[in-house]
CSV table of C-alpha atoms and ligand atoms in Angstrom, one decimal:
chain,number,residue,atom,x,y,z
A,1120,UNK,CA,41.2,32.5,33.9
A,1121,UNK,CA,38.4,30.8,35.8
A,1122,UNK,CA,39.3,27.4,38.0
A,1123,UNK,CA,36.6,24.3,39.6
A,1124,UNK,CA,35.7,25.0,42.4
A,1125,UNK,CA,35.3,21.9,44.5
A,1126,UNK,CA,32.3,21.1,46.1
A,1127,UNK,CA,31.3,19.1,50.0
A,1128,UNK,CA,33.7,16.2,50.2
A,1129,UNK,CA,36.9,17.5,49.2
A,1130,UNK,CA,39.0,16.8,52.1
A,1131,UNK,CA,40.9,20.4,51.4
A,1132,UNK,CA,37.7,22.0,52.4
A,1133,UNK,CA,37.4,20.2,56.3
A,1134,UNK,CA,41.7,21.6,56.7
A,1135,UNK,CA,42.4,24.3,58.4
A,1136,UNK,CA,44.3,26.7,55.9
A,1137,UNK,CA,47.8,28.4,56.5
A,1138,UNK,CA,48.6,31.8,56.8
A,1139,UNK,CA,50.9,33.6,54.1
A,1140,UNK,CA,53.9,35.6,54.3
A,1141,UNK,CA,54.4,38.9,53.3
A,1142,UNK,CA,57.0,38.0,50.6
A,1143,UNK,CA,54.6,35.5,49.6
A,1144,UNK,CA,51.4,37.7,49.1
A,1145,UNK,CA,53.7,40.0,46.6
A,1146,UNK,CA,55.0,36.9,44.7
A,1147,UNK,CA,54.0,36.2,41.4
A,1148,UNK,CA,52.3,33.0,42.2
A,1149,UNK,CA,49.9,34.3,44.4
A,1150,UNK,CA,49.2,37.1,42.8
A,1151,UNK,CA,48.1,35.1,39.6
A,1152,UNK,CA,46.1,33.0,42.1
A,1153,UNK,CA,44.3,36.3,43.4
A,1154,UNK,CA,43.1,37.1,39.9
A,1155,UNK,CA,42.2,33.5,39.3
A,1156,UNK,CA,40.4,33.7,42.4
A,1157,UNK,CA,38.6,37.2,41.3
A,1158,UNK,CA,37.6,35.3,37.6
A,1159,UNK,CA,35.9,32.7,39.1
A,1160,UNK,CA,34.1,34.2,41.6
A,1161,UNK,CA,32.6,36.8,39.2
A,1162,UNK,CA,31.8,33.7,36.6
A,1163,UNK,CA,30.1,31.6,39.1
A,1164,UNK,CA,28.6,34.4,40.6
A,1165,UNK,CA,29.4,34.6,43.9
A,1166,UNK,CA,29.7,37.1,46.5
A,1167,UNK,CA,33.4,35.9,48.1
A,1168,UNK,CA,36.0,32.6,47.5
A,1169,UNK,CA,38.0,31.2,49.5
A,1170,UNK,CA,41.3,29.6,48.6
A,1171,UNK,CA,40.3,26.2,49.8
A,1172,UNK,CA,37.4,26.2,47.7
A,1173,UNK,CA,40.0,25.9,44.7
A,1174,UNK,CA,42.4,23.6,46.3
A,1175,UNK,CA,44.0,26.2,47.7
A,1176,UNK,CA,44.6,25.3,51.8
A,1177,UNK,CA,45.8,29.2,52.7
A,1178,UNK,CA,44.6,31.9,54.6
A,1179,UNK,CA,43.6,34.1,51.7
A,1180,UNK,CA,40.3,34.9,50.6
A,1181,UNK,CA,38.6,37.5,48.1
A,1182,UNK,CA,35.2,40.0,48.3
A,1183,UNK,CA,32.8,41.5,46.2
A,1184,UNK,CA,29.3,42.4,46.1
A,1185,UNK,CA,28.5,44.0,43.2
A,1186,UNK,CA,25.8,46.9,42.2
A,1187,UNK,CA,24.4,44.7,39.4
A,1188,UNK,CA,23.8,41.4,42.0
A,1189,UNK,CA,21.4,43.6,43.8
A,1190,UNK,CA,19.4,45.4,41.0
A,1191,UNK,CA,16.4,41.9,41.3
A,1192,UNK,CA,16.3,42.0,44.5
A,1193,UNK,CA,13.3,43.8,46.4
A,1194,UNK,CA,14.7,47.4,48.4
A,1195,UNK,CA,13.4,46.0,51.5
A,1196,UNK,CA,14.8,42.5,51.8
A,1197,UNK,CA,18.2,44.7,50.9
A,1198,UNK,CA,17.7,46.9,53.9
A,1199,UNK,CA,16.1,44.1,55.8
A,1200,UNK,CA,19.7,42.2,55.0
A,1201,UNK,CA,21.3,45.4,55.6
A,1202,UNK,CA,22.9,44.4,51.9
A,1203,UNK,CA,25.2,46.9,50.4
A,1204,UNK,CA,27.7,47.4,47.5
A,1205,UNK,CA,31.2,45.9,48.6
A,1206,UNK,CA,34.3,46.8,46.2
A,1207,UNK,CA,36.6,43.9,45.6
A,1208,UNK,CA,39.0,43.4,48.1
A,1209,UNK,CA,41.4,40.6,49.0
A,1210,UNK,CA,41.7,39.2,52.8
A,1211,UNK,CA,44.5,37.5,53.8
A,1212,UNK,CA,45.6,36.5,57.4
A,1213,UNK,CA,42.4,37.5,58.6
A,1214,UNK,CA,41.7,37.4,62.6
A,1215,UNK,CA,38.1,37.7,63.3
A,1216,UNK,CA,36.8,40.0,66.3
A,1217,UNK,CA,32.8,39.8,66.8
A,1218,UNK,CA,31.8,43.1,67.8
A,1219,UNK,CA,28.0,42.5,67.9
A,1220,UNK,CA,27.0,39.1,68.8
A,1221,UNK,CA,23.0,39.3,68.4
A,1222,UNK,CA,22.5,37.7,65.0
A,1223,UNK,CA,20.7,37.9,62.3
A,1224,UNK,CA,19.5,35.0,60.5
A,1225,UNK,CA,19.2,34.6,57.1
A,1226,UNK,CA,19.5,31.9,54.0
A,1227,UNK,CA,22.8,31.8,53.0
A,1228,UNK,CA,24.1,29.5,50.4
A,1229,UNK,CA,28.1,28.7,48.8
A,1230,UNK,CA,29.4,28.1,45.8
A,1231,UNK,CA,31.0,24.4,47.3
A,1232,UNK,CA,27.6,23.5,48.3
A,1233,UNK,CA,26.4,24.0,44.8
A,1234,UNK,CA,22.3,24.4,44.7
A,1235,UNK,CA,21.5,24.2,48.2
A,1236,UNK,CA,20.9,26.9,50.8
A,1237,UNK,CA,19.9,27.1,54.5
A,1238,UNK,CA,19.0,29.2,57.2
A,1239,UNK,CA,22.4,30.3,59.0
A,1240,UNK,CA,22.6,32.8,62.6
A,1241,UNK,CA,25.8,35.4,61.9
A,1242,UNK,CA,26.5,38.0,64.1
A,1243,UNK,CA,25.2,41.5,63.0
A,1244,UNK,CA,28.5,43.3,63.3
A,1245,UNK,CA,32.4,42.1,63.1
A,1246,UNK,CA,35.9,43.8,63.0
A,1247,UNK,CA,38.9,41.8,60.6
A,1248,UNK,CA,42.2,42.6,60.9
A,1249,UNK,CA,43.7,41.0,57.9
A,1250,UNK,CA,46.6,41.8,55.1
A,1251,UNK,CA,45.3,42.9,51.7
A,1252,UNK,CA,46.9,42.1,48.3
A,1253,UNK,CA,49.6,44.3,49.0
A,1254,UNK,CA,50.9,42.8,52.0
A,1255,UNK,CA,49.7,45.9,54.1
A,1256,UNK,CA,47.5,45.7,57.4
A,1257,UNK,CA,43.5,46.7,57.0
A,1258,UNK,CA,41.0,47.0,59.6
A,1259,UNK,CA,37.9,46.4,58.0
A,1260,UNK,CA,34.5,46.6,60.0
A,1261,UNK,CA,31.3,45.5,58.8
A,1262,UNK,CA,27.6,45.1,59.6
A,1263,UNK,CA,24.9,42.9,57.9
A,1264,UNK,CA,25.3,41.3,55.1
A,1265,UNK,CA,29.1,42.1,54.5
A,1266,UNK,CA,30.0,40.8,57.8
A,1267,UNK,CA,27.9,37.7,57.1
A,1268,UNK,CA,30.5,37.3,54.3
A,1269,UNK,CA,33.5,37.8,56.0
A,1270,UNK,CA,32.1,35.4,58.4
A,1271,UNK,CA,31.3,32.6,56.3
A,1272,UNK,CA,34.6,33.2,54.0
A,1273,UNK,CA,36.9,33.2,56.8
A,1274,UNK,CA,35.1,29.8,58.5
A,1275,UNK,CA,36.1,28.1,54.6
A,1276,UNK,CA,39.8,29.1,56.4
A,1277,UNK,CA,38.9,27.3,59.6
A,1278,UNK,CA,37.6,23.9,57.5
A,1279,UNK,CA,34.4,25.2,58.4
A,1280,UNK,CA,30.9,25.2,56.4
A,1281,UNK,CA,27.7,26.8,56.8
A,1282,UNK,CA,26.3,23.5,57.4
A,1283,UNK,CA,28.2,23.6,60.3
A,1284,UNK,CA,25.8,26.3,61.7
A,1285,UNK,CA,22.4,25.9,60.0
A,1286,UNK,CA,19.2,25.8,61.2
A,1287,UNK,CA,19.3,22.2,59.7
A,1288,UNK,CA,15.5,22.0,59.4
A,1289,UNK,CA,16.0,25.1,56.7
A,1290,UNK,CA,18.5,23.2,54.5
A,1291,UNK,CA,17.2,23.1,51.2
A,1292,UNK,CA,17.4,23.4,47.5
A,1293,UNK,CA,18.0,27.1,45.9
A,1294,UNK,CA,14.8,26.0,44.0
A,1295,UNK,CA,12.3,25.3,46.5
A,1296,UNK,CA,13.9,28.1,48.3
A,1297,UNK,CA,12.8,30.6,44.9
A,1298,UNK,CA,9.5,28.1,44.6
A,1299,UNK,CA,8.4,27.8,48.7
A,1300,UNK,CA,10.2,30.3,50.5
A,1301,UNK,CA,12.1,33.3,49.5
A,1302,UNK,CA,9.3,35.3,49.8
A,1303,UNK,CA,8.4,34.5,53.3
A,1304,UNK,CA,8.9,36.7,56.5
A,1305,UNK,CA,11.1,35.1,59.3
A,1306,UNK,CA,8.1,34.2,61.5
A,1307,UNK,CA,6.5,32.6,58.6
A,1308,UNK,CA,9.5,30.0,58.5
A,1309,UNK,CA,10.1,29.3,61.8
A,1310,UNK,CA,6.8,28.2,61.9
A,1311,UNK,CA,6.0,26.1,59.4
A,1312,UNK,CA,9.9,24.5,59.3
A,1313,UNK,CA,9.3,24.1,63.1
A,1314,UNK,CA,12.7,25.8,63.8
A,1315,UNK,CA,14.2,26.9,67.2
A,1316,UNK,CA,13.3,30.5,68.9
A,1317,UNK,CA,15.3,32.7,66.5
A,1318,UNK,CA,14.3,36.0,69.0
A,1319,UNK,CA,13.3,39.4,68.5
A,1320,UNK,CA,13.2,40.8,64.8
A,1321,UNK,CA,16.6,42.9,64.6
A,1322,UNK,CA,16.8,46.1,62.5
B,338,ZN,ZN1,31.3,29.1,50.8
């Protein structure tokens, strides 16, 4: 069963979500909100949803970059992106440890800011320490575009947005991103969108 998922505005996402007990994570409830969670995120498609984005304000998000989402896209903007396949998992809890802070900046765009996208610095490399589905602890470290995930899904936890951290001269429509842009190396953008010294090319 798929569920809206509410878009810029709603006050739920601006709160910052609480955390979950054990006992609850193994409850029915929330485990009928996980799949509901897991439905709508492979509808939509997205990459990760967080529960605020359905109304939801708890600490409890779910993952999943799948092989078929990265078939179009070019090999070398994947390894550029450092993009991968990421099974679905569930985070709940999570606490957020940056274990790389040079970042990597890339368009990013979510499904509560439906149709826009915008340049966004992440850092390259993070560690979570988080609960999964099960109630149990994980440690999960990640690099690239999985950690840009984790990032952005676990600042929907915090009331936070991507707009938040944009490049804001990059904010702009998925299709003038596809018509104007996608194409375009990093040095190409921060030209011609005048942005701010984004350093060194990182591998
Ligand atoms: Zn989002």
């Amino acid at each position: 069963m798929t569920v809206n998922i509410r878009q810029v505005g709603e006050p739920v996402l601006r709160q910052r979500a609480r955390p979950l007990t054990v006992e609850e994570i193994r409850s029915d409830p929330i485990q009928r909100l996980i799949e509901q969670m897991r439905d709508t995120m492979r509808e939509a498609p997205g990459v990760g949803l967080a529960a605020p984005q359905i109304g939801q304000s708890l600490r409890l998000a779910v993952i999943e970059d799948r092989e078929e989402y990265l078939q179009g896209i070019d090999p070398t903007i994947l390894q550029e992106r450092s993009r991968t396949v990421v099974p679905f998992h569930v985070v709940v809890n999570p606490q957020l440890t940056v274990l790389q802070d040079a970042s990597a900046v890339f368009f990013e765009g979510c499904l509560s800011l439906d149709g826009f996208a915008a340049l966004v610095p992440r850092a390259l490399a993070v560690r979570v320490d988080c609960l999964n589905e099960r109630g149990e602890s994980v440690v999960l470290q990640a690099r690239g575009w999985y950690a840009r995930i984790l990032q952005h899904e676990i600042d929907h936890l915090n009331g936070a947005l991507y707009i938040d951290r944009m490049l804001s001269r990059s904010f702009m429509s998925i299709d003038n991103l596809t018509k104007h842009w996608s194409d375009k190396p990093l040095s190409h953008l921060q030209a011609a969108l005048d942005l701010p010294d984004l350093g060194p090319p990182r591998t």
